[in-house]
Amino acid sequence: MKNIAIIGGGSWGSALANLLVDNNKNVIIYDNDKATIDEINQFHTNKSKLNEAKLNKEIVASNDLTKVLNHSKIIVLAVPTSVTRIVLEDIRQVLTEEKIFCNVAKGLELKTNKRVSEIVYDVIDKDLISGFVSLSGPSHAEEVVVRKLTSIVAASENINHAKLIQEIFSNTDYFRVYTSTDLIGAELGGSLKNIYAIASGMLDGLGYGINAKSALITRGLIEMKRIAIKLGAQEETLNGLVGVGDLIVTCMSRFSRNYSAGLLIGEGDDLKTSLSKMTMVVEGVKTCKTAYFLARELKIQTPIIDAVYNVLFREIEPKIEIAKLMARDLKSEQ
Ligand SMILES: NC(=O)c1ccc[n+]([C@@H]2O[C@H](COP(=O)([O-])OP(=O)(O)OC[C@H]3O[C@@H](n4cnc5c(N)ncnc54)[C@H](O)[C@@H]3O)[C@@H](O)[C@H]2O)c1
């Protein structure tokens, strides 16, 4: 497959377009932001999202959705989850032939609790979906665009579709893709980890150390597993790149906007102020709200998610939530 269409020319969509051109693919990006399109076409940059990184000159950007969809049998969805349904409605209006949908966004839909694969099957006529793949794992766009080593996972219920995406995105220089058939685990791992990235930023903002962060990552993984396994995921998926891998990168990296938003809150900002300082989407905020209600629906204990929810949406001081976590009944780890 030589031609690939990417929907969303933000940080991740642009970095993946750059990777695909490195892999000798013909790439067209669709975006609804004219300034982004012009900048990619004329200057081969996306400065508000990827700073000074130079993109491959061969990348074409367009606001003509029909033209972009007609370019390829594979549609890469790289818009924030909050607009996925809106964009899919636009796609539905003009789609005439079946496509493989490959989602790279990480989040759950607010109110419906749906994963992106479920949103795609909700909106697009089933006859026009030849497959769905989730491409997820520890991967900051800022590193991929400058060709730093990265390994992620292509997950699909159809192993042949996972293998197709693996072949298209992998190269021997810097990008290695594993396959998985655990779509639920991949989608949930990639989404839930953003909540702990916000918590990780808060810890740093409050001046806690690496002991606290290690405990957050470890106990966060346990919460992620509780939710994901109850919804049908396999435990080994959460132990892999889309779970532990992504949790580590997002809790430890200065590139994570979820971490950065949490850091500002830990330093004293409220949610609105911290989000106003971010130029890119902070998926973990909405995912936290979704996961909070999902955990109640599933009758699962998620004390860290509850604490982050209370700070974000009930404006309780992070220090008070930490005190509550520390005062919980002592128990065995087993
Ligand atoms: N940036 C990363 O390092 C990274 C890595 C892995 C996964 N992700 C995930 O990828 C998703 C996108 O993240 P991002 O960092 O690229 O976000 P971003 O904010 O940088 O870019 C989003 C892009 O979507 C476009 N867009 C928004 N609404 C649209 C619409 N209705 N129609 C067409 N285009 C529209 C915007 O104009 C923008 O260019 C998120 O779910 C994120 O969690 C990001």
mmCIF file of C-alpha atoms and ligand atoms in Angstrom:
data_model
loop_
_atom_site.group_PDB
_atom_site.id
_atom_site.type_symbol
_atom_site.label_atom_id
_atom_site.label_comp_id
_atom_site.label_asym_id
_atom_site.label_seq_id
_atom_site.Cartn_x
_atom_site.Cartn_y
_atom_site.Cartn_z
ATOM 1 C CA MET A 1 0.000 0.000 0.000
ATOM 2 C CA LYS A 2 1.693 3.206 -1.199
ATOM 3 C CA ASN A 3 -0.939 5.885 -0.503
ATOM 4 C CA ILE A 4 -1.993 6.862 3.017
ATOM 5 C CA ALA A 5 -4.532 9.480 4.159
ATOM 6 C CA ILE A 6 -4.182 11.120 7.569
ATOM 7 C CA ILE A 7 -7.103 12.965 9.177
ATOM 8 C CA GLY A 8 -5.695 15.609 11.531
ATOM 9 C CA GLY A 9 -2.476 17.531 10.901
ATOM 10 C CA GLY A 10 -1.591 18.267 14.502
ATOM 11 C CA SER A 11 1.462 17.165 16.390
ATOM 12 C CA TRP A 12 0.946 13.398 15.982
ATOM 13 C CA GLY A 13 -0.621 13.463 12.512
ATOM 14 C CA SER A 14 2.311 15.532 11.172
ATOM 15 C CA ALA A 15 4.962 13.371 12.854
ATOM 16 C CA LEU A 16 3.363 10.188 11.466
ATOM 17 C CA ALA A 17 3.109 11.744 8.003
ATOM 18 C CA ASN A 18 6.828 12.463 8.203
ATOM 19 C CA LEU A 19 7.543 8.854 9.223
ATOM 20 C CA LEU A 20 5.406 7.494 6.383
ATOM 21 C CA VAL A 21 7.236 9.612 3.796
ATOM 22 C CA ASP A 22 10.499 8.272 5.251
ATOM 23 C CA ASN A 23 8.943 4.845 4.565
ATOM 24 C CA ASN A 24 8.358 5.816 0.897
ATOM 25 C CA LYS A 25 4.596 6.367 1.181
ATOM 26 C CA ASN A 26 2.567 9.093 -0.546
ATOM 27 C CA VAL A 27 0.815 10.952 2.251
ATOM 28 C CA ILE A 28 -2.021 13.479 2.250
ATOM 29 C CA ILE A 29 -3.125 15.124 5.497
ATOM 30 C CA TYR A 30 -6.635 16.515 5.985
ATOM 31 C CA ASP A 31 -7.172 19.282 8.550
ATOM 32 C CA ASN A 32 -9.857 21.943 8.992
ATOM 33 C CA ASP A 33 -7.347 24.578 10.078
ATOM 34 C CA LYS A 34 -6.287 26.611 7.037
ATOM 35 C CA ALA A 35 -3.191 28.041 8.729
ATOM 36 C CA THR A 36 -1.921 24.534 9.532
ATOM 37 C CA ILE A 37 -2.467 23.383 5.946
ATOM 38 C CA ASP A 38 -0.700 26.409 4.474
ATOM 39 C CA GLU A 39 2.233 26.073 6.865
ATOM 40 C CA ILE A 40 2.746 22.373 6.062
ATOM 41 C CA ASN A 41 2.484 22.949 2.289
ATOM 42 C CA GLN A 42 4.575 26.125 2.081
ATOM 43 C CA PHE A 43 7.115 25.879 4.880
ATOM 44 C CA HIS A 44 7.093 22.132 5.743
ATOM 45 C CA THR A 45 6.752 22.895 9.433
ATOM 46 C CA ASN A 46 4.070 22.846 12.118
ATOM 47 C CA LYS A 47 5.677 25.247 14.567
ATOM 48 C CA SER A 48 2.850 25.614 17.065
ATOM 49 C CA LYS A 49 2.828 21.825 17.501
ATOM 50 C CA LEU A 50 6.348 20.611 16.667
ATOM 51 C CA ASN A 51 8.550 23.673 17.191
ATOM 52 C CA GLU A 52 11.394 23.940 14.677
ATOM 53 C CA ALA A 53 11.145 20.366 13.321
ATOM 54 C CA LYS A 54 11.371 20.222 9.517
ATOM 55 C CA LEU A 55 8.824 17.967 7.828
ATOM 56 C CA ASN A 56 9.455 16.063 4.596
ATOM 57 C CA LYS A 57 8.646 18.297 1.597
ATOM 58 C CA GLU A 58 6.596 15.530 -0.045
ATOM 59 C CA ILE A 59 3.806 15.763 2.584
ATOM 60 C CA VAL A 60 0.687 17.365 1.100
ATOM 61 C CA ALA A 61 -1.983 18.948 3.334
ATOM 62 C CA SER A 62 -5.533 19.757 2.226
ATOM 63 C CA ASN A 63 -8.940 20.822 3.523
ATOM 64 C CA ASP A 64 -10.681 18.850 0.749
ATOM 65 C CA LEU A 65 -11.964 15.816 2.653
ATOM 66 C CA THR A 66 -13.214 13.954 -0.447
ATOM 67 C CA LYS A 67 -9.845 14.301 -2.166
ATOM 68 C CA VAL A 68 -8.016 13.063 0.942
ATOM 69 C CA LEU A 69 -10.345 10.073 1.421
ATOM 70 C CA ASN A 70 -10.061 9.103 -2.249
ATOM 71 C CA HIS A 71 -6.269 9.065 -1.909
ATOM 72 C CA SER A 72 -6.072 5.809 0.071
ATOM 73 C CA LYS A 73 -7.721 2.616 1.287
ATOM 74 C CA ILE A 74 -6.200 3.380 4.717
ATOM 75 C CA ILE A 75 -7.524 6.292 6.761
ATOM 76 C CA VAL A 76 -5.397 7.262 9.760
ATOM 77 C CA LEU A 77 -7.494 9.081 12.373
ATOM 78 C CA ALA A 78 -5.259 11.565 14.230
ATOM 79 C CA VAL A 79 -7.726 14.037 15.714
ATOM 80 C CA PRO A 80 -8.459 14.361 19.456
ATOM 81 C CA THR A 81 -11.120 11.926 20.705
ATOM 82 C CA SER A 82 -13.423 14.822 21.590
ATOM 83 C CA VAL A 83 -13.880 15.564 17.864
ATOM 84 C CA THR A 84 -13.633 12.011 16.478
ATOM 85 C CA ARG A 85 -17.410 11.622 16.143
ATOM 86 C CA ILE A 86 -17.754 15.031 14.464
ATOM 87 C CA VAL A 87 -14.991 14.224 11.964
ATOM 88 C CA LEU A 88 -16.465 10.772 11.285
ATOM 89 C CA GLU A 89 -19.858 12.399 10.573
ATOM 90 C CA ASP A 90 -18.077 14.570 7.982
ATOM 91 C CA ILE A 91 -16.391 11.471 6.538
ATOM 92 C CA ARG A 92 -19.709 9.596 6.413
ATOM 93 C CA GLN A 93 -21.206 12.323 4.220
ATOM 94 C CA VAL A 94 -18.645 11.766 1.442
ATOM 95 C CA LEU A 95 -17.423 8.178 1.878
ATOM 96 C CA THR A 96 -18.304 5.913 -1.037
ATOM 97 C CA GLU A 97 -15.855 3.005 -0.796
ATOM 98 C CA GLU A 98 -14.654 0.803 2.071
ATOM 99 C CA LYS A 99 -11.595 1.732 4.104
ATOM 100 C CA ILE A 100 -9.365 0.394 6.850
ATOM 101 C CA PHE A 101 -9.565 2.857 9.751
ATOM 102 C CA CYS A 102 -6.368 3.177 11.781
ATOM 103 C CA ASN A 103 -6.844 5.272 14.921
ATOM 104 C CA VAL A 104 -3.864 6.873 16.655
ATOM 105 C CA ALA A 105 -5.789 9.074 19.127
ATOM 106 C CA LYS A 106 -5.818 8.111 22.797
ATOM 107 C CA GLY A 107 -9.009 8.711 24.679
ATOM 108 C CA LEU A 108 -12.546 7.604 25.486
ATOM 109 C CA GLU A 109 -15.681 9.439 24.429
ATOM 110 C CA LEU A 110 -17.209 11.569 27.143
ATOM 111 C CA LYS A 111 -20.692 10.466 28.288
ATOM 112 C CA THR A 112 -20.836 7.306 26.118
ATOM 113 C CA ASN A 113 -17.529 5.856 27.533
ATOM 114 C CA LYS A 114 -16.893 4.517 24.025
ATOM 115 C CA ARG A 115 -13.531 3.553 22.555
ATOM 116 C CA VAL A 116 -12.695 5.029 19.133
ATOM 117 C CA SER A 117 -13.358 1.694 17.385
ATOM 118 C CA GLU A 118 -16.879 1.746 18.825
ATOM 119 C CA ILE A 119 -17.401 5.330 17.629
ATOM 120 C CA VAL A 120 -16.254 4.366 14.111
ATOM 121 C CA TYR A 121 -18.730 1.459 13.985
ATOM 122 C CA ASP A 122 -21.469 3.754 15.367
ATOM 123 C CA VAL A 123 -21.056 6.380 12.679
ATOM 124 C CA ILE A 124 -19.750 4.700 9.514
ATOM 125 C CA ASP A 125 -21.821 2.232 7.513
ATOM 126 C CA LYS A 126 -20.441 -1.258 8.271
ATOM 127 C CA ASP A 127 -20.187 -2.053 4.561
ATOM 128 C CA LEU A 128 -17.665 0.788 4.271
ATOM 129 C CA ILE A 129 -15.376 -0.432 7.075
ATOM 130 C CA SER A 130 -12.984 -3.130 5.906
ATOM 131 C CA GLY A 131 -11.153 -3.120 9.243
ATOM 132 C CA PHE A 132 -10.081 -1.191 12.317
ATOM 133 C CA VAL A 133 -6.600 -0.942 13.809
ATOM 134 C CA SER A 134 -5.435 0.940 16.905
ATOM 135 C CA LEU A 135 -1.832 2.171 16.710
ATOM 136 C CA SER A 136 -0.724 2.973 20.241
ATOM 137 C CA GLY A 137 2.232 2.887 22.627
ATOM 138 C CA PRO A 138 4.991 5.076 24.071
ATOM 139 C CA SER A 139 5.505 7.626 21.314
ATOM 140 C CA HIS A 140 5.926 11.358 21.644
ATOM 141 C CA ALA A 141 5.563 13.155 18.322
ATOM 142 C CA GLU A 142 8.471 15.450 19.229
ATOM 143 C CA GLU A 143 10.817 12.436 19.255
ATOM 144 C CA VAL A 144 9.349 10.586 16.268
ATOM 145 C CA VAL A 145 9.624 13.686 14.067
ATOM 146 C CA VAL A 146 13.378 13.857 14.738
ATOM 147 C CA ARG A 147 13.685 10.104 14.160
ATOM 148 C CA LYS A 148 14.414 8.917 17.696
ATOM 149 C CA LEU A 149 13.946 5.183 18.349
ATOM 150 C CA THR A 150 10.321 4.291 19.043
ATOM 151 C CA SER A 151 8.364 1.014 19.453
ATOM 152 C CA ILE A 152 4.578 0.798 19.464
ATOM 153 C CA VAL A 153 1.744 -1.680 18.818
ATOM 154 C CA ALA A 154 -0.744 -2.148 15.972
ATOM 155 C CA ALA A 155 -3.782 -3.888 17.488
ATOM 156 C CA SER A 156 -6.715 -5.272 15.570
ATOM 157 C CA GLU A 157 -9.165 -8.137 15.966
ATOM 158 C CA ASN A 158 -8.032 -9.083 12.455
ATOM 159 C CA ILE A 159 -4.330 -10.024 12.616
ATOM 160 C CA ASN A 160 -3.888 -9.406 8.872
ATOM 161 C CA HIS A 161 -4.941 -5.775 9.308
ATOM 162 C CA ALA A 162 -2.587 -5.397 12.294
ATOM 163 C CA LYS A 163 0.226 -6.840 10.141
ATOM 164 C CA LEU A 164 -0.589 -4.478 7.277
ATOM 165 C CA ILE A 165 -0.293 -1.432 9.550
ATOM 166 C CA GLN A 166 2.862 -2.936 11.109
ATOM 167 C CA GLU A 167 4.502 -3.177 7.684
ATOM 168 C CA ILE A 168 3.435 0.305 6.582
ATOM 169 C CA PHE A 169 4.680 2.123 9.681
ATOM 170 C CA SER A 170 7.792 0.087 10.586
ATOM 171 C CA ASN A 171 11.276 0.877 9.380
ATOM 172 C CA THR A 172 14.661 -0.435 10.401
ATOM 173 C CA ASP A 173 16.031 3.009 11.309
ATOM 174 C CA TYR A 174 13.866 4.244 14.145
ATOM 175 C CA PHE A 175 10.287 2.945 14.190
ATOM 176 C CA ARG A 176 9.351 -0.613 15.195
ATOM 177 C CA VAL A 177 5.740 -1.831 15.358
ATOM 178 C CA TYR A 178 4.553 -4.985 17.129
ATOM 179 C CA THR A 179 1.161 -6.562 16.422
ATOM 180 C CA SER A 180 -1.588 -7.563 18.838
ATOM 181 C CA THR A 181 -5.115 -8.909 18.515
ATOM 182 C CA ASP A 182 -6.184 -7.371 21.842
ATOM 183 C CA LEU A 183 -7.896 -4.267 20.485
ATOM 184 C CA ILE A 184 -9.752 -3.532 23.734
ATOM 185 C CA GLY A 185 -6.523 -3.666 25.772
ATOM 186 C CA ALA A 186 -4.691 -1.378 23.334
ATOM 187 C CA GLU A 187 -7.467 1.207 23.210
ATOM 188 C CA LEU A 188 -7.991 1.261 26.977
ATOM 189 C CA GLY A 189 -4.274 1.248 27.867
ATOM 190 C CA GLY A 190 -3.555 4.225 25.614
ATOM 191 C CA SER A 191 -6.513 6.172 26.969
ATOM 192 C CA LEU A 192 -6.338 5.550 30.714
ATOM 193 C CA LYS A 193 -2.614 6.244 31.114
ATOM 194 C CA ASN A 194 -3.186 9.959 30.465
ATOM 195 C CA ILE A 195 -4.976 10.298 33.816
ATOM 196 C CA TYR A 196 -1.841 9.147 35.678
ATOM 197 C CA ALA A 197 0.290 11.547 33.606
ATOM 198 C CA ILE A 198 -1.781 14.411 35.027
ATOM 199 C CA ALA A 199 -1.265 12.992 38.529
ATOM 200 C CA SER A 200 2.468 12.626 37.853
ATOM 201 C CA GLY A 201 2.705 16.309 36.904
ATOM 202 C CA MET A 202 0.806 17.253 40.056
ATOM 203 C CA LEU A 203 3.303 15.316 42.190
ATOM 204 C CA ASP A 204 6.215 17.210 40.624
ATOM 205 C CA GLY A 205 4.381 20.511 40.990
ATOM 206 C CA LEU A 206 3.945 19.810 44.682
ATOM 207 C CA GLY A 207 7.627 18.926 45.059
ATOM 208 C CA TYR A 208 7.351 15.185 45.692
ATOM 209 C CA GLY A 209 10.105 12.857 44.516
ATOM 210 C CA ILE A 210 10.756 9.755 42.486
ATOM 211 C CA ASN A 211 9.483 7.449 45.265
ATOM 212 C CA ALA A 212 6.020 8.958 44.953
ATOM 213 C CA LYS A 213 6.163 8.772 41.164
ATOM 214 C CA SER A 214 7.135 5.098 41.150
ATOM 215 C CA ALA A 215 4.264 4.337 43.513
ATOM 216 C CA LEU A 216 1.888 6.296 41.253
ATOM 217 C CA ILE A 217 2.972 4.390 38.138
ATOM 218 C CA THR A 218 2.737 1.012 39.858
ATOM 219 C CA ARG A 219 -0.571 1.571 41.608
ATOM 220 C CA GLY A 220 -1.893 3.343 38.503
ATOM 221 C CA LEU A 221 -1.144 0.267 36.423
ATOM 222 C CA ILE A 222 -3.144 -1.838 38.876
ATOM 223 C CA GLU A 223 -6.152 0.485 38.487
ATOM 224 C CA MET A 224 -5.794 0.449 34.687
ATOM 225 C CA LYS A 225 -5.769 -3.340 34.728
ATOM 226 C CA ARG A 226 -8.858 -3.506 36.961
ATOM 227 C CA ILE A 227 -10.865 -1.453 34.477
ATOM 228 C CA ALA A 228 -9.427 -2.916 31.277
ATOM 229 C CA ILE A 229 -9.688 -6.576 32.295
ATOM 230 C CA LYS A 230 -13.282 -6.106 33.429
ATOM 231 C CA LEU A 231 -14.029 -4.694 29.964
ATOM 232 C CA GLY A 232 -12.422 -7.670 28.204
ATOM 233 C CA ALA A 233 -8.727 -6.744 27.825
ATOM 234 C CA GLN A 234 -5.895 -9.237 28.345
ATOM 235 C CA GLU A 235 -3.571 -8.583 31.281
ATOM 236 C CA GLU A 236 -0.436 -9.159 29.143
ATOM 237 C CA THR A 237 -1.452 -6.248 26.884
ATOM 238 C CA LEU A 238 -1.406 -3.890 29.867
ATOM 239 C CA ASN A 239 2.023 -5.294 30.821
ATOM 240 C CA GLY A 240 3.305 -4.338 27.357
ATOM 241 C CA LEU A 241 3.994 -1.198 25.337
ATOM 242 C CA VAL A 242 0.412 0.103 25.314
ATOM 243 C CA GLY A 243 0.171 -0.236 29.109
ATOM 244 C CA VAL A 244 3.360 -0.071 31.172
ATOM 245 C CA GLY A 245 5.336 1.388 28.261
ATOM 246 C CA ASP A 246 3.006 4.283 27.618
ATOM 247 C CA LEU A 247 2.413 4.854 31.333
ATOM 248 C CA ILE A 248 6.143 5.276 31.962
ATOM 249 C CA VAL A 249 6.730 7.605 29.028
ATOM 250 C CA THR A 250 3.790 9.823 29.783
ATOM 251 C CA CYS A 251 4.456 10.064 33.525
ATOM 252 C CA MET A 252 8.178 10.773 33.065
ATOM 253 C CA SER A 253 8.364 12.950 29.961
ATOM 254 C CA ARG A 254 8.408 16.726 29.743
ATOM 255 C CA PHE A 255 6.810 16.371 26.276
ATOM 256 C CA SER A 256 3.564 15.017 27.751
ATOM 257 C CA ARG A 257 0.920 17.747 27.744
ATOM 258 C CA ASN A 258 -1.082 15.723 30.294
ATOM 259 C CA TYR A 259 1.953 15.788 32.587
ATOM 260 C CA SER A 260 2.450 19.510 31.870
ATOM 261 C CA ALA A 261 -1.175 20.345 32.693
ATOM 262 C CA GLY A 262 -0.839 18.393 35.966
ATOM 263 C CA LEU A 263 2.412 20.186 36.765
ATOM 264 C CA LEU A 264 0.716 23.589 36.481
ATOM 265 C CA ILE A 265 -2.125 22.418 38.716
ATOM 266 C CA GLY A 266 0.364 21.056 41.259
ATOM 267 C CA GLU A 267 2.052 24.472 41.214
ATOM 268 C CA GLY A 268 -1.243 26.176 42.038
ATOM 269 C CA ASP A 269 -3.230 26.764 38.811
ATOM 270 C CA ASP A 270 -6.831 25.650 38.553
ATOM 271 C CA LEU A 271 -7.877 23.402 35.637
ATOM 272 C CA LYS A 272 -9.124 26.232 33.417
ATOM 273 C CA THR A 273 -5.944 28.268 33.830
ATOM 274 C CA SER A 274 -3.664 25.290 33.237
ATOM 275 C CA LEU A 275 -5.545 24.281 30.061
ATOM 276 C CA SER A 276 -5.442 27.858 28.771
ATOM 277 C CA LYS A 277 -1.643 27.627 28.819
ATOM 278 C CA MET A 278 -1.561 24.457 26.669
ATOM 279 C CA THR A 279 -1.402 24.732 22.858
ATOM 280 C CA MET A 280 -2.318 21.080 22.286
ATOM 281 C CA VAL A 281 -5.071 18.714 23.365
ATOM 282 C CA VAL A 282 -4.926 17.343 26.960
ATOM 283 C CA GLU A 283 -6.874 14.103 26.472
ATOM 284 C CA GLY A 284 -6.464 12.951 30.098
ATOM 285 C CA VAL A 285 -8.859 15.560 31.481
ATOM 286 C CA LYS A 286 -11.900 14.226 29.623
ATOM 287 C CA THR A 287 -10.695 10.628 30.017
ATOM 288 C CA CYS A 288 -10.535 11.168 33.783
ATOM 289 C CA LYS A 289 -14.194 12.198 33.857
ATOM 290 C CA THR A 290 -15.152 9.205 31.697
ATOM 291 C CA ALA A 291 -13.093 6.744 33.750
ATOM 292 C CA TYR A 292 -14.440 8.099 37.045
ATOM 293 C CA PHE A 293 -18.035 7.310 36.057
ATOM 294 C CA LEU A 294 -17.030 4.098 34.270
ATOM 295 C CA ALA A 295 -15.355 2.800 37.449
ATOM 296 C CA ARG A 296 -18.578 3.439 39.372
ATOM 297 C CA GLU A 297 -20.613 1.667 36.713
ATOM 298 C CA LEU A 298 -18.219 -1.306 36.846
ATOM 299 C CA LYS A 299 -18.045 -1.182 40.683
ATOM 300 C CA ILE A 300 -14.242 -0.972 40.597
ATOM 301 C CA GLN A 301 -12.060 0.805 43.145
ATOM 302 C CA THR A 302 -9.889 3.478 41.517
ATOM 303 C CA PRO A 303 -8.589 5.730 44.315
ATOM 304 C CA ILE A 304 -6.062 7.551 42.109
ATOM 305 C CA ILE A 305 -8.594 8.294 39.366
ATOM 306 C CA ASP A 306 -11.001 9.511 42.081
ATOM 307 C CA ALA A 307 -8.318 11.806 43.516
ATOM 308 C CA VAL A 308 -7.482 13.304 40.097
ATOM 309 C CA TYR A 309 -11.205 13.740 39.383
ATOM 310 C CA ASN A 310 -11.707 15.582 42.686
ATOM 311 C CA VAL A 311 -8.828 17.945 41.949
ATOM 312 C CA LEU A 312 -9.903 18.612 38.342
ATOM 313 C CA PHE A 313 -13.658 18.815 38.681
ATOM 314 C CA ARG A 314 -14.387 19.506 42.354
ATOM 315 C CA GLU A 315 -11.483 21.921 42.769
ATOM 316 C CA ILE A 316 -10.162 20.124 45.848
ATOM 317 C CA GLU A 317 -6.520 20.909 46.660
ATOM 318 C CA PRO A 318 -4.139 18.180 45.381
ATOM 319 C CA LYS A 319 -2.526 18.039 48.837
ATOM 320 C CA ILE A 320 -5.880 17.184 50.439
ATOM 321 C CA GLU A 321 -6.421 14.354 47.945
ATOM 322 C CA ILE A 322 -2.923 13.010 48.620
ATOM 323 C CA ALA A 323 -3.620 13.086 52.356
ATOM 324 C CA LYS A 324 -6.825 11.101 51.726
ATOM 325 C CA LEU A 325 -4.917 8.522 49.645
ATOM 326 C CA MET A 326 -2.313 8.132 52.390
ATOM 327 C CA ALA A 327 -4.971 7.750 55.100
ATOM 328 C CA ARG A 328 -6.731 4.849 53.367
ATOM 329 C CA ASP A 329 -6.882 1.553 55.295
ATOM 330 C CA LEU A 330 -3.552 -0.255 55.294
ATOM 331 C CA LYS A 331 -3.672 -3.394 53.169
ATOM 332 C CA SER A 332 -1.657 -6.154 51.488
ATOM 333 C CA GLU A 333 -0.320 -5.564 47.989
ATOM 334 C CA GLN A 334 -1.138 -9.153 46.973
HETATM 335 N N1 LIG B 1 1.298 14.352 20.116
HETATM 336 C C1 LIG B 1 1.739 13.157 20.473
HETATM 337 O O1 LIG B 1 2.910 12.978 20.827
HETATM 338 C C2 LIG B 1 0.805 11.985 20.437
HETATM 339 C C3 LIG B 1 1.339 10.707 20.448
HETATM 340 C C4 LIG B 1 0.493 9.616 20.428
HETATM 341 C C5 LIG B 1 -0.894 9.830 20.400
HETATM 342 N N2 LIG B 1 -1.376 11.085 20.391
HETATM 343 C C6 LIG B 1 -2.840 11.252 20.351
HETATM 344 O O2 LIG B 1 -3.213 11.718 19.064
HETATM 345 C C7 LIG B 1 -4.397 12.526 19.153
HETATM 346 C C8 LIG B 1 -4.121 13.862 18.467
HETATM 347 O O3 LIG B 1 -3.107 14.486 19.225
HETATM 348 P P1 LIG B 1 -2.209 15.656 18.649
HETATM 349 O O4 LIG B 1 -1.103 15.808 19.605
HETATM 350 O O5 LIG B 1 -1.869 15.454 17.233
HETATM 351 O O6 LIG B 1 -3.249 16.893 18.808
HETATM 352 P P2 LIG B 1 -3.079 18.357 18.251
HETATM 353 O O7 LIG B 1 -3.896 19.227 19.120
HETATM 354 O O8 LIG B 1 -1.648 18.682 18.037
HETATM 355 O O9 LIG B 1 -3.739 18.293 16.772
HETATM 356 C C9 LIG B 1 -5.083 18.004 16.509
HETATM 357 C C10 LIG B 1 -5.359 18.384 15.050
HETATM 358 O O10 LIG B 1 -6.712 18.018 14.746
HETATM 359 C C11 LIG B 1 -7.258 19.062 13.950
HETATM 360 N N3 LIG B 1 -8.709 19.061 14.086
HETATM 361 C C12 LIG B 1 -9.446 19.338 15.183
HETATM 362 N N4 LIG B 1 -10.743 19.256 14.888
HETATM 363 C C13 LIG B 1 -10.835 18.911 13.584
HETATM 364 C C14 LIG B 1 -11.919 18.685 12.707
HETATM 365 N N5 LIG B 1 -13.189 18.792 13.116
HETATM 366 N N6 LIG B 1 -11.641 18.343 11.426
HETATM 367 C C15 LIG B 1 -10.370 18.235 11.013
HETATM 368 N N7 LIG B 1 -9.288 18.443 11.797
HETATM 369 C C16 LIG B 1 -9.535 18.791 13.067
HETATM 370 C C17 LIG B 1 -6.649 20.334 14.534
HETATM 371 O O11 LIG B 1 -6.733 21.423 13.616
HETATM 372 C C18 LIG B 1 -5.225 19.905 14.798
HETATM 373 O O12 LIG B 1 -4.381 20.142 13.691
HETATM 374 C C19 LIG B 1 -4.695 12.653 20.646
HETATM 375 O O13 LIG B 1 -5.658 11.690 20.998
HETATM 376 C C20 LIG B 1 -3.383 12.312 21.317
HETATM 377 O O14 LIG B 1 -3.559 11.757 22.607
HETATM 378 C C21 LIG B 1 -0.580 12.173 20.391
#
